[in-house]
Coordinates of N, CA and C in Angstrom, one line a residue:
R1 N 106.0 115.0 121.5 CA 106.4 114.3 120.3 C 105.3 113.7 119.6
R2 N 104.3 113.3 120.3 CA 103.2 112.5 119.6 C 102.4 113.3 118.6
R3 N 102.5 114.6 118.7 CA 101.7 115.5 117.8 C 102.4 115.9 116.5
F4 N 103.7 115.4 116.4 CA 104.5 115.9 115.2 C 105.0 114.7 114.5
V5 N 105.2 114.9 113.2 CA 105.8 113.9 112.4 C 107.3 114.3 112.2
F6 N 108.2 113.3 112.4 CA 109.6 113.6 112.2 C 110.1 112.9 111.0
V7 N 110.8 113.7 110.2 CA 111.3 113.2 108.9 C 112.8 113.4 108.9
D8 N 113.6 112.3 108.7 CA 115.0 112.5 108.6 C 115.4 113.0 107.2
L9 N 116.2 114.0 107.1 CA 116.7 114.5 105.9 C 118.2 114.5 105.9
G10 N 118.7 113.7 105.0 CA 120.2 113.6 104.9 C 120.7 114.6 103.9
P11 N 122.0 114.8 103.9 CA 122.6 115.8 103.0 C 122.4 115.3 101.5
A12 N 122.0 116.2 100.7 CA 121.7 115.9 99.3 C 122.8 116.5 98.4
L13 N 124.1 116.3 98.8 CA 125.2 116.9 98.1 C 125.3 116.5 96.6
S14 N 124.9 115.3 96.3 CA 125.0 114.9 94.9 C 123.9 115.3 94.0
S15 N 122.9 116.1 94.6 CA 121.8 116.5 93.7 C 122.3 117.6 92.7
P16 N 121.7 117.6 91.6 CA 122.1 118.7 90.6 C 121.9 120.1 91.1
G17 N 121.0 120.3 92.0 CA 120.7 121.6 92.6 C 121.9 122.2 93.3
F18 N 122.6 121.3 94.1 CA 123.7 121.8 94.9 C 124.9 122.2 93.9
R19 N 125.2 121.3 93.0 CA 126.2 121.6 92.0 C 125.9 122.9 91.2
S20 N 124.6 123.1 90.9 CA 124.2 124.3 90.2 C 124.4 125.6 91.1
R21 N 124.1 125.4 92.4 CA 124.2 126.5 93.4 C 125.7 126.9 93.5
L22 N 126.6 125.9 93.5 CA 128.0 126.2 93.6 C 128.4 127.0 92.3
K23 N 127.9 126.6 91.2 CA 128.2 127.3 89.9 C 127.7 128.8 90.0
D24 N 126.5 128.9 90.5 CA 125.9 130.3 90.7 C 126.7 131.2 91.5
V25 N 127.4 130.7 92.5 CA 128.2 131.5 93.4 C 129.7 131.7 92.9
G26 N 129.9 131.1 91.7 CA 131.3 131.3 91.1 C 132.3 130.2 91.3
I27 N 131.8 129.0 91.7 CA 132.7 127.9 91.9 C 132.9 127.1 90.6
S28 N 134.2 126.8 90.3 CA 134.5 126.1 89.1 C 134.0 124.6 89.2
D29 N 133.8 124.0 88.0 CA 133.4 122.6 88.0 C 134.4 121.7 88.7
S30 N 135.7 122.0 88.6 CA 136.7 121.1 89.2 C 136.7 121.2 90.7
L31 N 136.5 122.4 91.3 CA 136.4 122.6 92.7 C 135.1 121.9 93.2
A32 N 134.0 122.1 92.5 CA 132.8 121.6 92.9 C 132.9 120.0 93.0
T33 N 133.5 119.4 92.0 CA 133.7 118.0 92.0 C 134.5 117.6 93.2
R34 N 135.6 118.3 93.5 CA 136.4 118.0 94.7 C 135.6 118.1 96.0
I35 N 134.8 119.2 96.1 CA 134.0 119.4 97.3 C 133.1 118.2 97.5
L36 N 132.4 117.8 96.4 CA 131.4 116.7 96.5 C 132.1 115.4 96.9
A37 N 133.2 115.1 96.3 CA 133.9 113.9 96.6 C 134.4 113.9 98.0
R38 N 135.0 115.0 98.4 CA 135.6 115.0 99.8 C 134.5 114.9 100.9
L39 N 133.4 115.6 100.6 CA 132.3 115.6 101.6 C 131.6 114.2 101.6
D40 N 131.5 113.6 100.5 CA 131.0 112.3 100.4 C 131.8 111.3 101.2
R41 N 133.1 111.4 101.0 CA 134.0 110.5 101.8 C 134.0 110.8 103.3
L42 N 134.0 112.1 103.6 CA 133.9 112.4 105.1 C 132.5 112.0 105.7
N43 N 131.5 112.2 104.9 CA 130.1 111.8 105.5 C 130.1 110.2 105.6
T44 N 130.7 109.5 104.7 CA 130.7 108.0 104.9 C 131.5 107.7 106.2
A45 N 132.6 108.4 106.4 CA 133.4 108.1 107.7 C 132.5 108.4 108.9
I46 N 131.8 109.5 108.8 CA 130.9 109.9 110.0 C 129.8 108.9 110.2
K47 N 129.2 108.5 109.1 CA 128.1 107.5 109.2 C 128.6 106.2 109.8
D48 N 129.8 105.8 109.4 CA 130.3 104.5 109.8 C 130.9 104.5 111.2
D49 N 131.1 105.7 111.8 CA 131.6 105.8 113.1 C 130.5 105.5 114.1
K50 N 130.7 104.5 114.9 CA 129.7 104.0 115.9 C 129.3 105.0 116.9
T51 N 130.2 106.0 117.2 CA 129.8 107.1 118.1 C 129.1 108.3 117.5
L52 N 129.0 108.3 116.2 CA 128.4 109.4 115.5 C 127.1 108.9 114.7
G53 N 127.3 108.6 113.5 CA 126.1 108.1 112.7 C 125.6 109.1 111.7
A54 N 124.6 108.8 111.0 CA 124.1 109.6 109.9 C 123.6 111.0 110.3
G55 N 123.1 111.1 111.5 CA 122.6 112.4 112.0 C 123.7 113.4 112.1
F56 N 125.0 113.1 112.0 CA 126.1 114.0 112.2 C 126.7 114.4 110.8
C57 N 126.1 113.9 109.8 CA 126.7 114.2 108.4 C 126.7 115.7 108.1
I58 N 127.7 116.1 107.3 CA 127.9 117.5 106.9 C 127.0 117.8 105.7
G59 N 126.2 118.9 105.8 CA 125.3 119.3 104.8 C 125.9 120.4 103.9
H60 N 125.0 120.9 103.0 CA 125.4 121.8 102.0 C 125.5 123.3 102.5
S61 N 124.9 123.6 103.6 CA 124.8 125.0 104.0 C 126.1 125.7 104.2
Y62 N 127.2 125.0 104.5 CA 128.4 125.7 104.6 C 128.9 126.3 103.3
F63 N 128.4 125.9 102.2 CA 128.9 126.2 100.9 C 128.0 127.0 100.0
C64 N 127.0 127.6 100.6 CA 125.9 128.3 99.8 C 126.3 129.8 99.4
Q65 N 127.2 130.4 100.1 CA 127.6 131.8 99.9 C 129.1 131.9 99.7
K66 N 129.5 132.7 98.8 CA 130.9 133.0 98.6 C 131.1 134.5 98.5
P67 N 131.9 135.1 99.4 CA 132.2 136.5 99.2 C 132.9 136.8 97.9
A68 N 132.5 137.9 97.2 CA 133.1 138.2 95.9 C 134.6 138.5 96.0
D69 N 135.1 138.9 97.1 CA 136.5 139.3 97.2 C 137.4 138.1 97.5
L70 N 136.9 136.9 97.7 CA 137.7 135.7 97.9 C 137.8 134.9 96.6
D71 N 139.0 134.4 96.3 CA 139.0 133.4 95.2 C 138.5 132.1 95.8
E72 N 138.1 131.2 94.9 CA 137.4 130.0 95.3 C 138.3 129.1 96.2
Q73 N 139.6 129.0 96.0 CA 140.4 128.1 96.8 C 140.5 128.7 98.2
E74 N 140.7 130.0 98.4 CA 140.7 130.6 99.7 C 139.4 130.4 100.4
W75 N 138.3 130.6 99.7 CA 136.9 130.4 100.2 C 136.8 129.0 100.8
Y76 N 137.2 128.0 100.0 CA 137.0 126.6 100.4 C 137.9 126.4 101.7
R77 N 139.2 126.8 101.6 CA 140.1 126.6 102.8 C 139.5 127.3 104.0
R78 N 139.0 128.5 103.9 CA 138.4 129.2 105.0 C 137.2 128.4 105.6
I79 N 136.4 127.8 104.8 CA 135.2 127.0 105.3 C 135.8 125.8 106.1
V80 N 136.7 125.2 105.5 CA 137.3 124.0 106.2 C 137.9 124.4 107.5
R81 N 138.8 125.4 107.5 CA 139.5 125.8 108.7 C 138.6 126.4 109.8
T82 N 137.7 127.2 109.4 CA 136.9 128.0 110.4 C 135.6 127.4 110.8
E83 N 135.0 126.5 109.9 CA 133.7 125.9 110.2 C 133.7 124.4 110.4
L84 N 134.4 123.7 109.4 CA 134.3 122.3 109.4 C 135.3 121.7 110.4
A85 N 136.5 122.2 110.5 CA 137.6 121.7 111.4 C 137.1 121.8 112.9
P86 N 136.6 122.9 113.3 CA 136.1 122.9 114.7 C 135.0 121.9 114.9
L87 N 134.1 121.7 114.0 CA 133.0 120.8 114.1 C 133.6 119.3 114.2
L88 N 134.6 119.0 113.4 CA 135.2 117.7 113.5 C 136.0 117.5 114.8
R89 N 136.6 118.5 115.3 CA 137.2 118.4 116.6 C 136.2 118.2 117.7
E90 N 135.0 118.7 117.5 CA 133.9 118.5 118.5 C 133.4 117.0 118.3
Y91 N 133.3 116.6 117.1 CA 132.8 115.2 116.9 C 133.8 114.2 117.5
W92 N 135.1 114.4 117.2 CA 136.1 113.5 117.7 C 136.9 114.1 118.8
F93 N 136.2 114.6 119.8 CA 136.9 115.4 120.9 C 137.9 114.5 121.6
D94 N 137.7 113.2 121.6 CA 138.6 112.3 122.3 C 139.6 111.7 121.4
D95 N 139.7 112.1 120.1 CA 140.6 111.6 119.1 C 141.1 112.8 118.2
R96 N 141.9 113.6 118.8 CA 142.3 114.8 118.0 C 143.0 114.4 116.7
A97 N 143.8 113.4 116.8 CA 144.5 112.9 115.6 C 143.5 112.6 114.4
R98 N 142.4 112.0 114.8 CA 141.4 111.7 113.8 C 140.8 112.9 113.2
A99 N 140.5 113.9 114.0 CA 139.9 115.2 113.6 C 140.9 115.9 112.7
D100 N 142.2 115.9 113.1 CA 143.2 116.6 112.3 C 143.4 115.9 111.0
S101 N 143.4 114.6 111.0 CA 143.5 113.8 109.7 C 142.4 114.1 108.8
E102 N 141.2 114.1 109.3 CA 140.0 114.4 108.4 C 140.1 115.9 107.8
E103 N 140.6 116.8 108.7 CA 140.8 118.2 108.2 C 141.8 118.2 107.1
H104 N 142.9 117.5 107.3 CA 144.0 117.4 106.3 C 143.5 116.8 105.0
R105 N 142.7 115.8 105.0 CA 142.1 115.2 103.8 C 141.2 116.1 103.1
L106 N 140.5 117.0 103.8 CA 139.6 118.0 103.1 C 140.5 119.0 102.4
L107 N 141.7 119.3 103.0 CA 142.5 120.4 102.4 C 143.5 120.0 101.4
E108 N 143.8 118.7 101.3 CA 144.9 118.2 100.4 C 144.6 118.6 99.0
S109 N 145.7 118.9 98.3 CA 145.6 119.4 96.9 C 145.3 118.3 95.9

């Protein structure tokens, strides 16, 4: 470790570049706004959890590609159900109700 510099990089979800990338892959402004708000809220909960912390925050990489054959709502639901929900169950392995609640909050209309 003494030969390397370590730099912490947190999620930059509120950067204009991320919103622009969502637009480039065909995501509407309204869904982009919801994604940003929901991930911001989730990341705050993760940071505030004494068993997790900032190093466990969700980043942008889950949202960088969208298959052309999926509408944006189905694309978003698929990411939450198949990528984020399993991660949240891993984070809160001892509190399934909390993981399920966070998943539900990501999916609510």
